[in-house]
C-alpha positions as CSV (number, residue, x, y, z in Angstrom):
1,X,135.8,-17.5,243.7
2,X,135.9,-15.4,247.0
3,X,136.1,-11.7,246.5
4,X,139.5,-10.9,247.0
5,X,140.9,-13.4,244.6
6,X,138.7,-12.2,242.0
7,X,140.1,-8.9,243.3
8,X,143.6,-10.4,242.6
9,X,142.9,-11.9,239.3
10,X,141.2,-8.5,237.7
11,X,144.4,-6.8,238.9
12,X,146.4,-9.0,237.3
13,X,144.6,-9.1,234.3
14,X,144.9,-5.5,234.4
15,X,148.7,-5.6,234.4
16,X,148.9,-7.9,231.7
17,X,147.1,-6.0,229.2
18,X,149.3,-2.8,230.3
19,X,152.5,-5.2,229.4
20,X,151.7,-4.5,225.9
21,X,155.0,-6.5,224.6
22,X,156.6,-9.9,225.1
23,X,159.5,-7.5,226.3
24,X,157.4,-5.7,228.7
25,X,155.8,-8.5,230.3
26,X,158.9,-10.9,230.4
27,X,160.3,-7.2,232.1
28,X,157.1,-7.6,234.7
29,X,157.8,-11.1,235.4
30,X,161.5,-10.6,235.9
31,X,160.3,-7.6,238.6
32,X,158.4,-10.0,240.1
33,X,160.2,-13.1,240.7
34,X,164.3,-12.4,240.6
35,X,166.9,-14.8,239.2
36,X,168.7,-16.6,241.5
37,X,172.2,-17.2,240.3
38,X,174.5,-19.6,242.2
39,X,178.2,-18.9,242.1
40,X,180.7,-22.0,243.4
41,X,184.2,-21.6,244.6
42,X,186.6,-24.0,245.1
43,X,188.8,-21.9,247.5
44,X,188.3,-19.2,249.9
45,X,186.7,-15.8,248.7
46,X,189.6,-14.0,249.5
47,X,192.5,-15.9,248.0
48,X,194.3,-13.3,246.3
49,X,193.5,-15.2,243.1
50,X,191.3,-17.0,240.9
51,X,188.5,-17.6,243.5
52,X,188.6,-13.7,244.4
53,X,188.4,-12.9,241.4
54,X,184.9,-14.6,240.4
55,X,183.8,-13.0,244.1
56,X,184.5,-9.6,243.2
57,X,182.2,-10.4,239.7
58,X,179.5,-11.9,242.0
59,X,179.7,-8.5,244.3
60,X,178.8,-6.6,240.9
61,X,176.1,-9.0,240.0
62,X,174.5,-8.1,243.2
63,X,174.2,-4.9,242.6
64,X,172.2,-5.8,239.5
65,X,168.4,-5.3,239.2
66,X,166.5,-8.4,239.4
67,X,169.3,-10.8,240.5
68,X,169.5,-12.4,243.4
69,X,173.2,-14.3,244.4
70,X,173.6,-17.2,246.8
71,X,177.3,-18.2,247.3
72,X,179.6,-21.5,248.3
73,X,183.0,-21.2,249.1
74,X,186.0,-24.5,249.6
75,X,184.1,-26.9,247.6
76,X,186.3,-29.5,246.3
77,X,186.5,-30.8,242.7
78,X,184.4,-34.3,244.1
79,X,180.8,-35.3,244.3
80,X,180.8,-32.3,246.8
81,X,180.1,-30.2,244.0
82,X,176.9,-32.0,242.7
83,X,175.7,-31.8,246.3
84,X,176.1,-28.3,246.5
85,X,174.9,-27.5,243.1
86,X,171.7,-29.9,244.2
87,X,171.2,-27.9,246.4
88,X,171.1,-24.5,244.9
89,X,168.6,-25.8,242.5
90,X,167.1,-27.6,245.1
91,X,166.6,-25.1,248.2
92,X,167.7,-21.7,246.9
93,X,165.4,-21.9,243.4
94,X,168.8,-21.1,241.3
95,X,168.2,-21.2,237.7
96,X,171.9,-20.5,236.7
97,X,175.3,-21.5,237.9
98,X,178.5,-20.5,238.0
99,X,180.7,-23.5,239.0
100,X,183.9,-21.7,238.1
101,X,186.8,-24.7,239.2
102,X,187.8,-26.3,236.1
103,X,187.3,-29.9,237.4
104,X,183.5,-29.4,237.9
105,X,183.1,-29.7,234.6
106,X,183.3,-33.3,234.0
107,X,182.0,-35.0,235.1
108,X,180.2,-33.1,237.5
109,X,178.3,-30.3,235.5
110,X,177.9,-33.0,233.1
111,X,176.2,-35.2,235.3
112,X,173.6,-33.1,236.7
113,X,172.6,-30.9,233.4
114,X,170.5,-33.6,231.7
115,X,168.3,-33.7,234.9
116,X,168.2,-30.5,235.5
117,X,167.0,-29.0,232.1
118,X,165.7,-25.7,233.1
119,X,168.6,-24.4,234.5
120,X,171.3,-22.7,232.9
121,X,174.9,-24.4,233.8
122,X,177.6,-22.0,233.3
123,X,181.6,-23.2,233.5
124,X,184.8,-20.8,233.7
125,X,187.6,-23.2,231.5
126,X,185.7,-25.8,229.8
127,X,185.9,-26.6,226.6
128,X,182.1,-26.8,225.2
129,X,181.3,-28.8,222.1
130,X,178.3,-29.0,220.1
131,X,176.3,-31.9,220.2
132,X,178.7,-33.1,222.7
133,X,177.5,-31.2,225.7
134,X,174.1,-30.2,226.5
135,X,172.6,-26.9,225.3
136,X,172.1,-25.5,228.7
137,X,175.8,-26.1,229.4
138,X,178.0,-23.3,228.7
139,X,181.9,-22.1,228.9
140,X,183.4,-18.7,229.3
141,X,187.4,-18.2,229.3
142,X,189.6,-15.2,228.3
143,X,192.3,-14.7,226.9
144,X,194.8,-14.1,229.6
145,X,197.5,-15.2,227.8
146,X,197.3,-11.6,226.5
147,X,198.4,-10.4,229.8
148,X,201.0,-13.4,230.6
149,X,202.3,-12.0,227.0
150,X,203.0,-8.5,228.4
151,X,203.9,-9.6,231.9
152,X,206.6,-11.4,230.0
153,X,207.7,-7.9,228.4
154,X,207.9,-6.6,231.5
155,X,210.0,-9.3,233.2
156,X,212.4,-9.5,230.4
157,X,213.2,-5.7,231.0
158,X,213.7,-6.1,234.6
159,X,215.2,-9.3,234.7
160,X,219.4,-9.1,235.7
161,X,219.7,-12.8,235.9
162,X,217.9,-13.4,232.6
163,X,216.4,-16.2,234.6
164,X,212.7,-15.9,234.8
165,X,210.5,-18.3,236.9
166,X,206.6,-19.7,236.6
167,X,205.3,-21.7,239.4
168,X,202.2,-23.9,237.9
169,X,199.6,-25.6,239.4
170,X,198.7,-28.8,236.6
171,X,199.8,-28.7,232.5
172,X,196.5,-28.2,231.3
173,X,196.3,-26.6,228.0
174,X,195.2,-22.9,229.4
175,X,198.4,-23.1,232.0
176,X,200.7,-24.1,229.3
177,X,199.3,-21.2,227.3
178,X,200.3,-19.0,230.0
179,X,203.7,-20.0,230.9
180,X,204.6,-20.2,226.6
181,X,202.8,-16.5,226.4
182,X,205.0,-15.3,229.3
183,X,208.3,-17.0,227.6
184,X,207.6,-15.2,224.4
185,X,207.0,-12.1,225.6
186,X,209.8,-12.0,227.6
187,X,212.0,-13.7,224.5
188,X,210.5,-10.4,222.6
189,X,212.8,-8.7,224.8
190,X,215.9,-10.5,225.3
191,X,215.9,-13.9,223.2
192,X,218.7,-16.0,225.4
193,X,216.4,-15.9,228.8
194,X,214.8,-18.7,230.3
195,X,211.2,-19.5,231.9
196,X,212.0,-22.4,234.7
197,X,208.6,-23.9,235.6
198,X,207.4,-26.2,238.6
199,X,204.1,-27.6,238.7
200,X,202.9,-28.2,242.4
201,X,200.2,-30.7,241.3
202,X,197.5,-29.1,242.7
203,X,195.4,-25.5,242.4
204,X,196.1,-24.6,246.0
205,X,199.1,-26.3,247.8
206,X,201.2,-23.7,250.1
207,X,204.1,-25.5,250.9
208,X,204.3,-26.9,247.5
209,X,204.2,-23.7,245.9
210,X,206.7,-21.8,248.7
211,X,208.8,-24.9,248.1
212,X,208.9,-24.3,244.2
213,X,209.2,-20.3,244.6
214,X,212.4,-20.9,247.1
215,X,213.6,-23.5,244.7
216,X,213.4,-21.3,241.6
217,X,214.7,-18.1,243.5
218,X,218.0,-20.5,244.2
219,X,218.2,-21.6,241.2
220,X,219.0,-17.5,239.9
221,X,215.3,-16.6,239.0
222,X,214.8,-13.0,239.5
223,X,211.6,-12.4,238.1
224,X,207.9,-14.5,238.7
225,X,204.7,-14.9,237.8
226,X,202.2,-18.0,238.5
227,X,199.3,-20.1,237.3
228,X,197.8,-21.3,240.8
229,X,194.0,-20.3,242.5
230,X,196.1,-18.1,245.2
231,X,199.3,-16.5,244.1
232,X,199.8,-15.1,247.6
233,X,202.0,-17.7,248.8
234,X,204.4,-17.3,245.6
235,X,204.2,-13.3,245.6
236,X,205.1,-13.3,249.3
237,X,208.0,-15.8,249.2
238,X,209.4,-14.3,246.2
239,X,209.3,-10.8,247.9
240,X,210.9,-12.2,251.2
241,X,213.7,-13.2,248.7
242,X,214.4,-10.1,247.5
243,X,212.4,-11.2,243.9
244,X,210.3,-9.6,241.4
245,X,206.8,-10.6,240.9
246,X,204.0,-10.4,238.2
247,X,200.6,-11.2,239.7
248,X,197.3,-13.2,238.0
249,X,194.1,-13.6,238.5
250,X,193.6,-10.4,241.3
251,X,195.7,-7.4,242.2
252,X,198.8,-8.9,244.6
253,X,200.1,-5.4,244.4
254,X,199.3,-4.7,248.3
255,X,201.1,-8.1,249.3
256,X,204.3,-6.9,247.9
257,X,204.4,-3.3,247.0
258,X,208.3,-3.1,246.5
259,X,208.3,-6.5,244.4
260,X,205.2,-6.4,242.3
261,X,205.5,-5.1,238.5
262,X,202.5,-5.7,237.2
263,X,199.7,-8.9,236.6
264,X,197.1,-10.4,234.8
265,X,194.1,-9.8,236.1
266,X,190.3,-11.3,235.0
267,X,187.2,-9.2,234.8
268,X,184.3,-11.9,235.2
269,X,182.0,-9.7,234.9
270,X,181.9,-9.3,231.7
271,X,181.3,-12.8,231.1
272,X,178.8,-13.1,233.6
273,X,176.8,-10.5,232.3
274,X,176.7,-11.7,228.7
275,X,174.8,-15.1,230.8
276,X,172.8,-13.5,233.1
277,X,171.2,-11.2,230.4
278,X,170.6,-14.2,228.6
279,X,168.8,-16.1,231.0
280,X,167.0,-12.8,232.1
281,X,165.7,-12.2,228.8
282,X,164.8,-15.9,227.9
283,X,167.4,-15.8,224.9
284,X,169.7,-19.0,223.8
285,X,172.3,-19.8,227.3
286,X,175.5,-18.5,225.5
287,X,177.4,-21.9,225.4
288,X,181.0,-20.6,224.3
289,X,182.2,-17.1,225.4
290,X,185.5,-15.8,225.0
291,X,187.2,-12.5,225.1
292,X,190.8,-10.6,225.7
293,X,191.7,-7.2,226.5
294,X,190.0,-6.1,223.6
295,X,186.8,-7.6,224.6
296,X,187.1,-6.5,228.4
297,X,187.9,-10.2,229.8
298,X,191.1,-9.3,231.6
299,X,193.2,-6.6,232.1
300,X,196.6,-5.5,233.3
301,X,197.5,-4.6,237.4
302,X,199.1,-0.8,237.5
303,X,202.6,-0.8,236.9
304,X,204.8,-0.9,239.9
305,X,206.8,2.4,240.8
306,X,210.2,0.4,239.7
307,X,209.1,-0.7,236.3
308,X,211.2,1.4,234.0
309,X,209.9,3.8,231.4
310,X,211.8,1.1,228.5
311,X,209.6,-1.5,229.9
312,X,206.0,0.9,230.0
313,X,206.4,1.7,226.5
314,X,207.2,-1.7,225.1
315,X,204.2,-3.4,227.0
316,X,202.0,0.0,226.4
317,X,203.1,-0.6,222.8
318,X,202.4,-4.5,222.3
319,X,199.2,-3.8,223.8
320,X,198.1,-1.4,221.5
321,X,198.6,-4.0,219.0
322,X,196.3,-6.5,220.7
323,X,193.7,-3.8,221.3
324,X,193.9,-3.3,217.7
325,X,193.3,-7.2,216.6
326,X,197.1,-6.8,214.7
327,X,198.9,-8.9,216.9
328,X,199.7,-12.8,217.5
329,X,201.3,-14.5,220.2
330,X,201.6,-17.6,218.7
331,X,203.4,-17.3,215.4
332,X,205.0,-19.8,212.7
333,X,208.1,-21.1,213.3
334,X,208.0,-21.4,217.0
335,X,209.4,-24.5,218.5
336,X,208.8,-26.7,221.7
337,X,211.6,-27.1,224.0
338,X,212.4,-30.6,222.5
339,X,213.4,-28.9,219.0
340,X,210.6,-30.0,217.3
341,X,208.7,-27.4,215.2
342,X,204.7,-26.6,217.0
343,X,203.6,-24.1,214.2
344,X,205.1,-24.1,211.2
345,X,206.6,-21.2,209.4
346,X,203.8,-18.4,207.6
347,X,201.2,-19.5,210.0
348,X,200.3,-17.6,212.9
349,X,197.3,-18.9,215.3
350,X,194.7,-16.2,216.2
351,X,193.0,-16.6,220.0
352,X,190.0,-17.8,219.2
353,X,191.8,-20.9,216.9
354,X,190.3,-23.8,219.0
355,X,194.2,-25.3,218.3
356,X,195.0,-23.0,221.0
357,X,192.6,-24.8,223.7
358,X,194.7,-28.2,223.5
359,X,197.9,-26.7,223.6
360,X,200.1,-29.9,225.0
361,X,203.8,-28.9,225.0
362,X,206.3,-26.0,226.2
363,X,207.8,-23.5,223.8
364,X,211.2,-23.1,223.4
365,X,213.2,-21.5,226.4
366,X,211.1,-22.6,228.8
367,X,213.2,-25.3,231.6
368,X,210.9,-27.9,232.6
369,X,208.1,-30.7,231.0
370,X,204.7,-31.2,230.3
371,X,205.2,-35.1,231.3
């Protein structure tokens, strides 16, 4: 052994002992070699929307000790995924993943977990089952529909047409818990108004979703929100109209500052800290992670200078409620838009009810189908 490796190996020996815990030697290691976290996006960074959203939660991460971030933007819901994520793993050393589009899931994540088994995979929208999925697969979501809810409050006090509008990228059973979640809320308010809903098809189609915003604004539609990656088409187009607008995902506020009410906003980090801390500290990859306002998953955009003081108080109210766990969006007696009876009456269905996750049908007052 030449003298400076021994050198090396004394020194090192040296630091062990002084790491006197697991903790404190998992907290040397960690100092030593940083986790490299890979964070996908199917869209542009700066969408507006759902992609920005994970990129402002990756910017935090940075900021984190012991974390290192490596970033792909515009990869599509294909093989090009598994190629990317190859080569994160691959060339970058990453140990966990975010792929955050919902079609990377399967069967995509699915594919490359098995033969990847020292890395954490974890997905924004999936649903996770046990002994289903493998254990270092994971899925975090929140409870937006929380926000949607009071969006809807909002909307139904603004609303003079008592025409409301949602422009929706595919029925899955999260998008269909927003547009129902909006409906309600703003049936809280005023129970004869109606939701019209187009789905474009896709997560990011501009002329498809421009098209469905003009279509809805001449159809009377005075007030809109949206469930695609980049609402800044739809906020935009509704503005040029002469519309109101709730937001999601981000802050549209400084797109339209005369149209925008307020939105439903994520914050990822919370989620991604509840992982990363976990892989950091060697404990069990969280493999189903959910949260609301209560929980600090999402949160509501500033009100808009036009929102009335009515409408504050009455959103400001019902959110109280959902802070306090004493509150239901989905409640018994509530009907789809065929007539048929969804939950029956005395039964209310909490958030985390996994009934919730397949939701397949539209409530009541809302103008379009699932089909």
């Amino acid at each position: 052994m030449s003298q400076l490796n021994r050198r090396e190996s004394i020194q090192s020996l040296a630091a062990l002992a002084s790491a006197s815990t697991l903790a404190g030697w998992s907290a040397l290691a960690r100092a030593q070699k940083p986790l490299t976290v890979g964070v996908i996006y199917v869209g542009p960074r700066d969408d507006y929307g759902y992609n920005q959203a994970h990129a402002q939660a990756a910017a935090e991460l940075k900021k984190l000790p012991g974390i290192k971030v490596v970033e792909e933007e515009n990869v599509p819901e294909t093989a090009a995924v598994q190629k990317t994520m190859t080569g994160m793993i691959a060339q970058d050393g990453a140990k966990l993943l975010f792929p955050t589009s919902f079609g990377y899931f399967d069967p995509h994540i699915l594919a490359l977990a098995p033969k990847n088994p020292e890395v954490r995979f974890s997905h924004c929208g999936g649903l996770w089952a046990e002994g289903k999925h493998p254990k270092n697969v994971g899925s975090f979501f929140g409870y937006i529909d929380e926000c949607q809810y009071l969006n809807g409050v909002i909307a139904g006090h603004m609303t003079k047409s008592n025409k409301i509008a949602f422009v929706a990228a595919k029925p899955i059973p999260q998008v269909l818990r927003n547009i129902n979640a909006f409906t309600l809320g703003a049936r809280s308010v005023k129970p004869g108004i109606t939701c019209s809903v187009i789905f474009t098809g896709d997560w990011s189609m501009a002329v498809k979703e421009a098209e469905a915003t003009n279509s809805l604004a001449d159809q009377g539609c005075d007030v809109f929100t949206m469930h695609v990656d980049g609402p800044k088409v739809v906020v935009e187009t509704a503005a040029k109209r002469g519309k109101m607008v709730c937001g999601y995902h981000a802050s549209q506020a400084k797109l339209a500052p005369n149209a925008y009410l307020t939105g439903a906003e994520w914050n990822w980090l919370t989620a991604y800290k509840a992982v990363v801390e976990a892989a950091q500290s060697g404990k069990p990859h969280p493999n189903f992670l959910r949260g609301g306002l209560k929980e600090g998953y999402v949160k509501m955009s500033a009100y808009g200078p036009m929102v009335s003081d009515a409408a504050k108080k009455n959103a400001e109210d019902t959110k109280a409620k959902m802070l306090a766990g004493s509150f239901d969006i989905f409640q018994g007696g509530l009907k789809d838009n065929k007539g048929a009876v969804v939950i029956p009456a005395g039964k209310a269905l909490k958030q985390t009810d996994l009934e919730l996750e397949k939701m397949n049908y539209l409530v009541e007052g809302v103008v379009g189908s699932v089909g």
